[in-house]
Tab-separated table of C-alpha atoms and ligand atoms in Angstrom:
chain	number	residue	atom	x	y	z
A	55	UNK	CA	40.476	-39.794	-84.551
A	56	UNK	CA	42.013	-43.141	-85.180
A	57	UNK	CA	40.806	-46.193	-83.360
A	58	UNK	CA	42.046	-49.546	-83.141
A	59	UNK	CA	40.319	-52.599	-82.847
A	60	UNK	CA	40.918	-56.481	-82.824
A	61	UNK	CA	39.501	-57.950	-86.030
A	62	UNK	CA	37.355	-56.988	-89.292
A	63	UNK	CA	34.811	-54.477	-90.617
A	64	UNK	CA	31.650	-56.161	-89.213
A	65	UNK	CA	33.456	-57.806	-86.305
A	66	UNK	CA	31.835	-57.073	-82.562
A	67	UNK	CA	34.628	-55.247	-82.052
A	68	UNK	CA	33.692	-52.809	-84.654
A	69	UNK	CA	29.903	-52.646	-83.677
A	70	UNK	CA	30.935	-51.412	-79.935
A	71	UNK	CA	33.508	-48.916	-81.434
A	72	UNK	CA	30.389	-47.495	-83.520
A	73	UNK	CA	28.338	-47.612	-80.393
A	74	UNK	CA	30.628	-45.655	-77.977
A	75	UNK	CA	31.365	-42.932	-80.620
A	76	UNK	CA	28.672	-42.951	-82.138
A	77	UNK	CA	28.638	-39.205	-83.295
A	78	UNK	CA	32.256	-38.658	-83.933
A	79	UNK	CA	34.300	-38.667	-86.490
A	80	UNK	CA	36.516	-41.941	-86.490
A	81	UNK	CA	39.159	-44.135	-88.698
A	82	UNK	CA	39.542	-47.941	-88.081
A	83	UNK	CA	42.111	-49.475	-87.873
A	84	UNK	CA	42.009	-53.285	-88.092
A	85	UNK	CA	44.460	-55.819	-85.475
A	86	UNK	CA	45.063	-59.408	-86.012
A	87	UNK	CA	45.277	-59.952	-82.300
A	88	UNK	CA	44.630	-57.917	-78.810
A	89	UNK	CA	48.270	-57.285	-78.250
A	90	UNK	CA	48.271	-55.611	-81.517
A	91	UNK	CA	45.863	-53.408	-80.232
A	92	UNK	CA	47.614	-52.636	-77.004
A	93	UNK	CA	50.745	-51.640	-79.284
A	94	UNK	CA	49.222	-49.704	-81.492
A	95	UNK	CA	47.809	-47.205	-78.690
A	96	UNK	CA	50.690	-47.061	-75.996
A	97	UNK	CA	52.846	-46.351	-79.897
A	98	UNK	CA	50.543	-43.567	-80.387
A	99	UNK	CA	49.400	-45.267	-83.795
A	100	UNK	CA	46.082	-44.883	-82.584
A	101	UNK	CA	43.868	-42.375	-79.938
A	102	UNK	CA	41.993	-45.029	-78.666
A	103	UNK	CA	41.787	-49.205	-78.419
A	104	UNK	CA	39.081	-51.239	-78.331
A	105	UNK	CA	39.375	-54.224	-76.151
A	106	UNK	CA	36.839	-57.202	-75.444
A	107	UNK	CA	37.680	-57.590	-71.732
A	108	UNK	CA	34.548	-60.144	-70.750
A	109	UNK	CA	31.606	-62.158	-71.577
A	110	UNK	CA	28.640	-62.920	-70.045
A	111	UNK	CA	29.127	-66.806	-70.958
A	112	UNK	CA	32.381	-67.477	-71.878
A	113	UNK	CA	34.203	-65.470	-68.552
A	114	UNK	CA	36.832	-62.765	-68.495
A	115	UNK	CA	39.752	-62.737	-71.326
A	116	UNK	CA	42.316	-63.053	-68.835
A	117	UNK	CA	45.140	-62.217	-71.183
A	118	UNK	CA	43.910	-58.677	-72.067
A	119	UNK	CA	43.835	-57.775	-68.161
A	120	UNK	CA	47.072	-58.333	-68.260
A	121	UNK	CA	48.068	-56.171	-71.471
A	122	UNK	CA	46.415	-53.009	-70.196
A	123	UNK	CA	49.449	-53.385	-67.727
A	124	UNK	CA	51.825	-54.206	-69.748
A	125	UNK	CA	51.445	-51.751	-72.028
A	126	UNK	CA	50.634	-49.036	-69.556
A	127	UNK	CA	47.411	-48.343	-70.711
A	128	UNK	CA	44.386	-46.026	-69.131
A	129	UNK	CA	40.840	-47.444	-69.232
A	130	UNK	CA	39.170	-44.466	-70.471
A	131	UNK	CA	35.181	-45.812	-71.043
A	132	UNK	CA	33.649	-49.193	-71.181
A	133	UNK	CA	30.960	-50.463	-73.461
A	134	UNK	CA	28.769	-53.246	-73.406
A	135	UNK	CA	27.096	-54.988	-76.182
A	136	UNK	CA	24.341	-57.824	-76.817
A	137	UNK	CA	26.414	-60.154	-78.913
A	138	UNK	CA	24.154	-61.826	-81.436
A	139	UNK	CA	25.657	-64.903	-83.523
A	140	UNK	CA	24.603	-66.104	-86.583
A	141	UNK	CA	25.365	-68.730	-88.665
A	142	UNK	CA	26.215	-68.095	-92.580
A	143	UNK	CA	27.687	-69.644	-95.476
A	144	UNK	CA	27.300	-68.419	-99.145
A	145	UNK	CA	23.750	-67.950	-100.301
A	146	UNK	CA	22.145	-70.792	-101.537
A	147	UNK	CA	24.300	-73.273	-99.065
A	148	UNK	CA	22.320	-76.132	-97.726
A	149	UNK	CA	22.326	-76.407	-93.771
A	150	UNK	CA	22.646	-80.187	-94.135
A	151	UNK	CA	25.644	-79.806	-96.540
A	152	UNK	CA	28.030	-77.654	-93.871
A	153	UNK	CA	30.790	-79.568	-93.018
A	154	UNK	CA	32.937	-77.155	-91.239
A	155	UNK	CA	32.074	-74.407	-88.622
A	156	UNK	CA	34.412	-71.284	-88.470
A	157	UNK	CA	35.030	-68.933	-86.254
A	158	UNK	CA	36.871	-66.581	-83.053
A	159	UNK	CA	37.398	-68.806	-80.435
A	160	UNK	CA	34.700	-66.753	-78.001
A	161	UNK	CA	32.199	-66.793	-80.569
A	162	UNK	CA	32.611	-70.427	-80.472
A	163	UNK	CA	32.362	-70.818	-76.790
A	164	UNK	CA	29.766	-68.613	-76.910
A	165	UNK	CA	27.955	-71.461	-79.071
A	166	UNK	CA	28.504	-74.318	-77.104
A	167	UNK	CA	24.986	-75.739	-76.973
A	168	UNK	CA	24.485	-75.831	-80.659
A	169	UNK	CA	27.906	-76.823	-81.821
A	170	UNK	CA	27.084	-79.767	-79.477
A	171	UNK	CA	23.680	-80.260	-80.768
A	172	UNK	CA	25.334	-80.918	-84.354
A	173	UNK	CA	28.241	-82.798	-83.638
A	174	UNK	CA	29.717	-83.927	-86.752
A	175	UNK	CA	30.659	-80.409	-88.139
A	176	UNK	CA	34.894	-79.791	-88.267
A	177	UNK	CA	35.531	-76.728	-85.783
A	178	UNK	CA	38.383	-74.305	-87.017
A	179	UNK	CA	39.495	-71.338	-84.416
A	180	UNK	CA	39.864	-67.909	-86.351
A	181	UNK	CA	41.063	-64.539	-85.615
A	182	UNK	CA	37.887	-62.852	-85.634
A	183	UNK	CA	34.400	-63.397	-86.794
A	184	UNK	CA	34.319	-61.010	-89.514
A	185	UNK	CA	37.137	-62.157	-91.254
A	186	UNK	CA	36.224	-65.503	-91.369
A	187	UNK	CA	32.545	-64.318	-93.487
A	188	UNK	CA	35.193	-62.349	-95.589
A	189	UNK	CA	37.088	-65.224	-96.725
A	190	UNK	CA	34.352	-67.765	-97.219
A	191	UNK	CA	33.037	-65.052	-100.007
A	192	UNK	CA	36.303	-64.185	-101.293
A	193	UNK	CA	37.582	-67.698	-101.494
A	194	UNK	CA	34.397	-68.415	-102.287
A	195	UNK	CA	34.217	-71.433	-99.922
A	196	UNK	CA	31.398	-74.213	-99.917
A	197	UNK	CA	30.074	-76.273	-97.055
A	198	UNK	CA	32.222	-74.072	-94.723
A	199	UNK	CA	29.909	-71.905	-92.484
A	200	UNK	CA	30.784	-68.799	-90.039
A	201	UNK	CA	29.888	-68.100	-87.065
A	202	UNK	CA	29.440	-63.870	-87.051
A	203	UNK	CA	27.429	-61.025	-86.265
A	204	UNK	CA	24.667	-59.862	-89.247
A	205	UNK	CA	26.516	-57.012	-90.040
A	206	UNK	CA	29.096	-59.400	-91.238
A	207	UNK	CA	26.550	-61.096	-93.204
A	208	UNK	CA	25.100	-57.556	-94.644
A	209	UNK	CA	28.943	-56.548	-95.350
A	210	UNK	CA	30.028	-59.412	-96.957
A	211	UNK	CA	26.957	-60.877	-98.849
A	212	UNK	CA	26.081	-64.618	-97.206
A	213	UNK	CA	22.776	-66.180	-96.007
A	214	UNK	CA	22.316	-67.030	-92.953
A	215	UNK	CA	21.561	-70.448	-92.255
A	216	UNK	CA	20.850	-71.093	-88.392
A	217	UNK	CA	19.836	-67.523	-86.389
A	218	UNK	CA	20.487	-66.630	-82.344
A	219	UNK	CA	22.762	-69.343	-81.939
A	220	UNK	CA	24.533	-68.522	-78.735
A	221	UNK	CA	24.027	-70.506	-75.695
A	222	UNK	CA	21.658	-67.841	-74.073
A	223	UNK	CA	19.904	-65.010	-75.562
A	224	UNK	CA	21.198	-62.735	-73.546
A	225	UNK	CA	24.791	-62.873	-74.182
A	226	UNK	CA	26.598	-59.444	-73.690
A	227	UNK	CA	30.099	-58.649	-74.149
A	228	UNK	CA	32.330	-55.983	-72.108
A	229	UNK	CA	34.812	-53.936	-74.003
A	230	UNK	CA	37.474	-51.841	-72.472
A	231	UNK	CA	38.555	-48.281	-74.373
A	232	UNK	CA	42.072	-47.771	-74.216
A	233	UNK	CA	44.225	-44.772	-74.587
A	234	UNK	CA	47.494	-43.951	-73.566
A	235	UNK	CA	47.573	-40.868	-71.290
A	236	UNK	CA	44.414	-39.346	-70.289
A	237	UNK	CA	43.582	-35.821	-69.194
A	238	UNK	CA	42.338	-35.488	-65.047
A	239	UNK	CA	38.676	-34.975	-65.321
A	240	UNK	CA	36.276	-35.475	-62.367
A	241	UNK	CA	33.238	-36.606	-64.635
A	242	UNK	CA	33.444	-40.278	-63.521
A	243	UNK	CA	31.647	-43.028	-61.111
A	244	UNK	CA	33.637	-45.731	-61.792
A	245	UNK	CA	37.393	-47.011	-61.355
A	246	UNK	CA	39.701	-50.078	-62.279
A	247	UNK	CA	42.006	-50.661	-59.443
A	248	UNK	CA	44.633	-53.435	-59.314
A	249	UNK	CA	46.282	-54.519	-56.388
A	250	UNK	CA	47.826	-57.307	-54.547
A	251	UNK	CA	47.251	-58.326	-51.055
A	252	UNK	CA	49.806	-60.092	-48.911
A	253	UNK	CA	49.282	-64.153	-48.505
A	254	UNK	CA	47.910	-63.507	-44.895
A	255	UNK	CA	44.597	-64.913	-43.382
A	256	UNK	CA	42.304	-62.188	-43.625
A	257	UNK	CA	44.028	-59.330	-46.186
A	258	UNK	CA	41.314	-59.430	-48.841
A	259	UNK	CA	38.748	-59.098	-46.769
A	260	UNK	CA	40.277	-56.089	-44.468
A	261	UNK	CA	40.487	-54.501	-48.260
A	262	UNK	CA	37.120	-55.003	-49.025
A	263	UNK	CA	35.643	-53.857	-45.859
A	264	UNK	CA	37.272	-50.793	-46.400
A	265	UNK	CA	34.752	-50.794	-49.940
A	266	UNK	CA	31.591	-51.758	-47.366
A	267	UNK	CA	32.409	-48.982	-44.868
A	268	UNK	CA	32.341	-46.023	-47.466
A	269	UNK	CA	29.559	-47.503	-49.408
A	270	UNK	CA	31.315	-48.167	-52.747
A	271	UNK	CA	30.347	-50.825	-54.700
A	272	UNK	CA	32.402	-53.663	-56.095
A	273	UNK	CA	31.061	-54.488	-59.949
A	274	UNK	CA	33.292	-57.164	-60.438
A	275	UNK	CA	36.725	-58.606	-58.766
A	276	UNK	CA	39.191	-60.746	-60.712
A	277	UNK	CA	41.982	-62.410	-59.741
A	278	UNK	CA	44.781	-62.567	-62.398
A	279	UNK	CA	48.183	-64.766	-61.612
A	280	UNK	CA	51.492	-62.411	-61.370
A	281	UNK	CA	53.398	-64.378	-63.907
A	282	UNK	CA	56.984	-64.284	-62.897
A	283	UNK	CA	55.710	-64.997	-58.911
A	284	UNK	CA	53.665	-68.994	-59.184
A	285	UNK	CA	50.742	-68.980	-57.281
A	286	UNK	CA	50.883	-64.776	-56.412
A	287	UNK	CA	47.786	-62.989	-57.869
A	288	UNK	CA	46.556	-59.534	-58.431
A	289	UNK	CA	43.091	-58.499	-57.880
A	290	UNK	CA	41.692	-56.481	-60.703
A	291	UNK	CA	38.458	-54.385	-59.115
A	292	UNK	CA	35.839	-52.425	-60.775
A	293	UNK	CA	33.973	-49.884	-58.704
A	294	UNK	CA	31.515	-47.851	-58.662
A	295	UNK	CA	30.574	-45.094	-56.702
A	296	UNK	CA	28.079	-41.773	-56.222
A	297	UNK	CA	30.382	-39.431	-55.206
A	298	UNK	CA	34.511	-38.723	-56.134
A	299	UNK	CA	35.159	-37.492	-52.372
A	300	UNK	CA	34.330	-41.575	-51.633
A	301	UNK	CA	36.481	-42.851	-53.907
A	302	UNK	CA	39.425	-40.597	-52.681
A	303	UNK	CA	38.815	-41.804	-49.317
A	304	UNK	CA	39.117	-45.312	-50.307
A	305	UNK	CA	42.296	-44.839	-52.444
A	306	UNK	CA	43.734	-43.573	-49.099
A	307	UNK	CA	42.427	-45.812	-46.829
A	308	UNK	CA	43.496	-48.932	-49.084
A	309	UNK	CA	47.130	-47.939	-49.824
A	310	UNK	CA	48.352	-49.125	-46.557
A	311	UNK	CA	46.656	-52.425	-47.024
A	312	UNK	CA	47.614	-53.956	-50.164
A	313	UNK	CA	50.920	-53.915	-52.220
A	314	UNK	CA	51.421	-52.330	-55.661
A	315	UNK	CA	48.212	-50.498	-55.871
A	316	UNK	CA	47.548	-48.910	-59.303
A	317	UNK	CA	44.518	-47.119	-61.054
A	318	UNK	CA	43.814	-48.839	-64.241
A	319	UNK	CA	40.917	-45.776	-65.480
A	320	UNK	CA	38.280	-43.524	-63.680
A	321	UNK	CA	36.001	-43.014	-66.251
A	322	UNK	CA	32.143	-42.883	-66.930
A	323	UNK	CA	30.371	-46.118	-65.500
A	324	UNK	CA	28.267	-47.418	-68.854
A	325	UNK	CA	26.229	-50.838	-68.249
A	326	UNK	CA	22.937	-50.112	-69.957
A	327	UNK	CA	21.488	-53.731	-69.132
A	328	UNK	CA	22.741	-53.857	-65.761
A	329	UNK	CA	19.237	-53.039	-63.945
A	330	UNK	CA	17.119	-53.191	-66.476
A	331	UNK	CA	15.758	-56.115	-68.696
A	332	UNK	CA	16.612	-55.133	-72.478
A	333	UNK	CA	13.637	-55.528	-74.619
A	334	UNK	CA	14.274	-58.059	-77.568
A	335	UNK	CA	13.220	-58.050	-80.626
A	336	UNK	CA	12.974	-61.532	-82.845
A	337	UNK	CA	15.653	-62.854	-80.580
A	338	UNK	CA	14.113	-66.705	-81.266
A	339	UNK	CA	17.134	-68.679	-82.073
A	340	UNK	CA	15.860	-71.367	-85.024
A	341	UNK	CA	18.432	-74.574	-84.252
B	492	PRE	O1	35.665	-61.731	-83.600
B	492	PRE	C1	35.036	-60.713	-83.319
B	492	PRE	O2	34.111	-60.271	-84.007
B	492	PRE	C2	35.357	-59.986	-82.084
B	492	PRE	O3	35.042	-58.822	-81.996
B	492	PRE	C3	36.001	-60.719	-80.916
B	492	PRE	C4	35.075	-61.123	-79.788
B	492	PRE	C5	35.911	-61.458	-78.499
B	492	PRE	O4	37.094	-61.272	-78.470
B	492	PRE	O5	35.297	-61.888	-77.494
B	492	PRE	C6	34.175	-60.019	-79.403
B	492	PRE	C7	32.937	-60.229	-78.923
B	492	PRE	C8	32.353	-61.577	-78.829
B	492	PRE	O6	32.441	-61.943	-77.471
B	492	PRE	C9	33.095	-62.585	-79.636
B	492	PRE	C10	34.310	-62.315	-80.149
């Protein structure tokens, strides 16, 4: 099986493709960018995609909502995963000597508070967390520092200097899985649905009703702009529900109500930290 992912060996991206197939047997494939991703799987170059879709600080990645549309793609599973920064350099770097921070531009986000703490450091945007360890070991790079998970730092030898350093500690991070055709199945309790409603007072709300009367839940709504229509949006809407007979209710019941309905992915509904509060374990940050 060949899956593709945005970014490095030791990039999150790679950590939640190890965590939602866990026992199979699977190839990476490394993408410079999201798009690349989305290419690579409605080319058939790879089975599935792996696709950060939203954060628990830094918001929804608007841009890949609008890829798994663009490229036609099914949402076939979603994963989320507790996103853990660290900061590392090459071992024996002095904190006090760092004069550059690298790193993705969520990660960074994702690190407001401290970056803002320690003003004076250089910030440079990168492609992906992982890469950015790789390089400052390969180009062997003093007083730069990256901002990356510690498998990074495991994979690609540095120390890590500051530890926890997102904003909060519990920082999670939704992927999408991607593949291009998928086979019907009825083991699902969830759905993507996109949609637009017409500019009318009321329309949204007649929609959603429609969600309260059968008793499905909305997880999460998201408006995305239609680009080629200024100030026109879609509504991207994850549900979730106990029984497929509700869903197909609401399908029919919705149609006549919004324009361009489409199902983004029925698949398996996947939010281990949604009810429950995850135990952690040496989650002190130390900045
Ligand atoms: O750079 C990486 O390691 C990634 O996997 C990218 C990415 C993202 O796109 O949001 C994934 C999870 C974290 O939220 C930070 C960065």
């Amino acid at each position: 099986m060949k899956i593709g992912i945005q970014g490095t060996l030791g990039s999150y991206h790679h950590q939640a493709a190890d965590l939602f197939f866990n026992s199979e047997e699977f190839i990476l494939y490394e993408y410079e960018s999201f798009k690349k991703v989305a290419k690579s799987v409605s080319k058939s170059e790879c089975d599935f995609g792996l696709m950060a879709i939203e954060n628990t600080i830094a918001g929804s990645i608007l841009p890949n909502y609008s890829l798994v549309t663009k490229y036609n793609l099914q949402i076939v599973g979603e994963i989320y995963l507790p996103i853990q920064h660290q900061l590392m350099a090459l071992p024996g770097t002095d904190f006090d000597k760092i004069e550059e921070i690298r790193s993705h531009p969520m990660a960074i986000l994702q690190c407001d508070q401290f970056l803002e703490k320690y003003n004076h450091f250089t910030i440079r945007e990168t492609s992906d967390t992982a890469l950015t360890a790789k390089k400052i070991k390969s180009e062997l790079s003093r007083n730069i520092a990256a901002i990356a998970s510690q498998k990074a730092a495991d994979l690609y030898g540095l120390e890590i200097l500051k530890r926890n350093i997102q904003t909060f500690h519990k920082n999670f991070t939704r992927f999408f899985v991607l593949a291009k055709e998928t086979e019907p199945t009825n083991d699902f309790d969830k759905a993507s649905i996109t949609f637009a409603t017409p500019h009318k007072s009321g329309s949204l709300a007649n929609v959603l009703n429609e969600f309260v009367y059968l008793g499905i839940n909305m997880e999460k709504i998201q408006s995305i702009p239609i680009i080629e229509k200024p100030w026109q949006y879609n509504f991207h809407v994850d549900i979730s529900f106990e029984t497929i007979q509700q869903y197909e209710e609401l399908k029919k019941r919705i149609l006549i109500k919004t324009d361009n309905l489409k199902i983004l992915g029925e698949y398996k509904k996947n939010n281990p930290y949604l009810l429950k509060e995850l135990e952690y374990i040496d989650l002190k940050s130390n900045f």
